[in-house]
mmCIF file of C-alpha atoms in Angstrom:
data_model
loop_
_atom_site.group_PDB
_atom_site.id
_atom_site.type_symbol
_atom_site.label_atom_id
_atom_site.label_comp_id
_atom_site.label_asym_id
_atom_site.label_seq_id
_atom_site.Cartn_x
_atom_site.Cartn_y
_atom_site.Cartn_z
ATOM 1 C CA MET A 1 -209.359 -195.210 57.928
ATOM 2 C CA VAL A 2 -213.020 -195.555 58.893
ATOM 3 C CA SER A 3 -213.719 -198.030 56.061
ATOM 4 C CA LEU A 4 -210.879 -200.190 57.390
ATOM 5 C CA VAL A 5 -212.345 -200.078 60.883
ATOM 6 C CA LYS A 6 -215.822 -200.960 59.611
ATOM 7 C CA SER A 7 -214.543 -204.029 57.784
ATOM 8 C CA SER A 8 -212.288 -205.181 60.637
ATOM 9 C CA GLY A 9 -215.021 -205.674 63.231
ATOM 10 C CA ILE A 10 -213.442 -203.226 65.710
ATOM 11 C CA HIS A 11 -216.007 -202.011 68.209
ATOM 12 C CA ALA A 12 -215.539 -198.271 67.843
ATOM 13 C CA LEU A 13 -212.860 -195.723 67.060
ATOM 14 C CA TYR A 14 -211.971 -192.226 68.223
ATOM 15 C CA ILE A 15 -208.977 -190.485 66.644
ATOM 16 C CA PHE A 16 -207.275 -187.174 67.292
ATOM 17 C CA SER A 17 -204.856 -185.380 64.981
ATOM 18 C CA LEU A 18 -202.985 -182.447 66.481
ATOM 19 C CA ASP A 19 -201.511 -179.600 64.431
ATOM 20 C CA GLU A 20 -199.892 -177.334 67.011
ATOM 21 C CA GLU A 21 -198.457 -175.000 64.390
ATOM 22 C CA ALA A 22 -201.902 -174.284 62.921
ATOM 23 C CA GLY A 23 -203.542 -174.353 66.355
ATOM 24 C CA HIS A 24 -206.068 -177.082 65.480
ATOM 25 C CA VAL A 25 -207.103 -180.491 66.729
ATOM 26 C CA PHE A 26 -209.029 -182.619 64.234
ATOM 27 C CA HIS A 27 -211.016 -185.423 65.852
ATOM 28 C CA GLN A 28 -213.310 -188.071 64.434
ATOM 29 C CA CYS A 29 -215.220 -191.015 65.818
ATOM 30 C CA TYR A 30 -216.978 -194.061 64.414
ATOM 31 C CA VAL A 31 -219.614 -196.092 66.275
ATOM 32 C CA PRO A 32 -220.881 -199.411 64.859
ATOM 33 C CA PRO A 33 -224.594 -200.287 64.792
ATOM 34 C CA ASN A 34 -224.419 -202.652 67.790
ATOM 35 C CA LEU A 35 -223.121 -199.859 70.041
ATOM 36 C CA ILE A 36 -225.595 -197.337 68.613
ATOM 37 C CA GLU A 37 -228.320 -199.763 69.748
ATOM 38 C CA ARG A 38 -226.805 -199.654 73.255
ATOM 39 C CA GLY A 39 -227.014 -195.856 73.226
ATOM 40 C CA LEU A 40 -223.534 -194.702 72.150
ATOM 41 C CA LYS A 41 -223.912 -192.250 69.268
ATOM 42 C CA ALA A 42 -221.058 -190.543 67.462
ATOM 43 C CA THR A 43 -222.828 -187.169 67.648
ATOM 44 C CA GLN A 44 -222.928 -187.350 71.442
ATOM 45 C CA TRP A 45 -219.413 -188.799 71.731
ATOM 46 C CA ILE A 46 -217.939 -186.012 69.582
ATOM 47 C CA GLU A 47 -219.689 -183.455 71.777
ATOM 48 C CA VAL A 48 -217.665 -184.635 74.796
ATOM 49 C CA ALA A 49 -214.371 -183.666 73.141
ATOM 50 C CA ALA A 50 -215.818 -180.591 71.420
ATOM 51 C CA ALA A 51 -216.919 -179.177 74.773
ATOM 52 C CA ILE A 52 -213.258 -179.260 75.822
ATOM 53 C CA LEU A 53 -211.496 -178.476 72.529
ATOM 54 C CA GLY A 54 -213.933 -175.841 71.256
ATOM 55 C CA GLY A 55 -214.410 -175.249 67.543
ATOM 56 C CA LYS A 56 -216.905 -176.946 65.263
ATOM 57 C CA LYS A 57 -218.409 -180.427 65.155
ATOM 58 C CA GLY A 58 -221.029 -182.406 63.296
ATOM 59 C CA GLY A 59 -222.045 -185.779 62.011
ATOM 60 C CA LYS A 60 -224.509 -188.610 62.363
ATOM 61 C CA ASP A 61 -225.054 -191.460 64.821
ATOM 62 C CA GLU A 62 -222.409 -193.630 63.130
ATOM 63 C CA LEU A 63 -219.728 -191.071 62.214
ATOM 64 C CA ALA A 64 -218.911 -187.576 63.487
ATOM 65 C CA GLN A 65 -215.988 -185.157 63.355
ATOM 66 C CA GLY A 66 -214.803 -181.934 64.863
ATOM 67 C CA LEU A 67 -212.103 -179.298 64.554
ATOM 68 C CA GLY A 68 -211.066 -177.743 67.856
ATOM 69 C CA THR A 69 -208.835 -174.823 68.702
ATOM 70 C CA GLU A 70 -207.835 -175.582 72.305
ATOM 71 C CA VAL A 71 -204.758 -177.657 71.394
ATOM 72 C CA SER A 72 -203.335 -177.554 74.922
ATOM 73 C CA ARG A 73 -206.368 -179.501 76.195
ATOM 74 C CA ILE A 74 -206.014 -182.570 73.960
ATOM 75 C CA ASN A 75 -205.057 -184.885 76.849
ATOM 76 C CA GLU A 76 -208.096 -183.758 78.810
ATOM 77 C CA ALA A 77 -210.305 -184.514 75.800
ATOM 78 C CA LEU A 78 -208.723 -187.942 75.374
ATOM 79 C CA VAL A 79 -209.497 -188.880 78.969
ATOM 80 C CA ALA A 80 -213.047 -187.518 78.706
ATOM 81 C CA VAL A 81 -213.983 -189.485 75.561
ATOM 82 C CA SER A 82 -212.489 -192.638 77.063
ATOM 83 C CA GLU A 83 -214.456 -192.263 80.282
ATOM 84 C CA TYR A 84 -217.668 -191.387 78.421
ATOM 85 C CA SER A 85 -217.549 -194.441 76.173
ATOM 86 C CA SER A 86 -216.389 -196.984 78.769
ATOM 87 C CA GLU A 87 -219.905 -197.646 80.076
ATOM 88 C CA TYR A 88 -221.027 -198.743 76.607
ATOM 89 C CA PHE A 89 -218.106 -201.124 76.102
ATOM 90 C CA ASN A 90 -218.594 -202.786 79.479
ATOM 91 C CA ALA A 91 -222.340 -203.311 79.070
#
């Protein structure tokens, strides 16, 4: 998925995958070099959702991922990552 995004010229990507039965939310984000230069880093962006969803996270400036356990808070995390990144897209 990320390789497709990189080649398409899309600005950035944040995805969530919910597995309610297992009690997990996988989330991953990609940030292209031009937005990293503006200050948006995947490691900081992933932290926004991880603070809400709990669990583990890690990555680098361009690509990061996490696995949370607070599945009931996925909508809250979605709003938070959108709000966090909006300042970088509008710059």
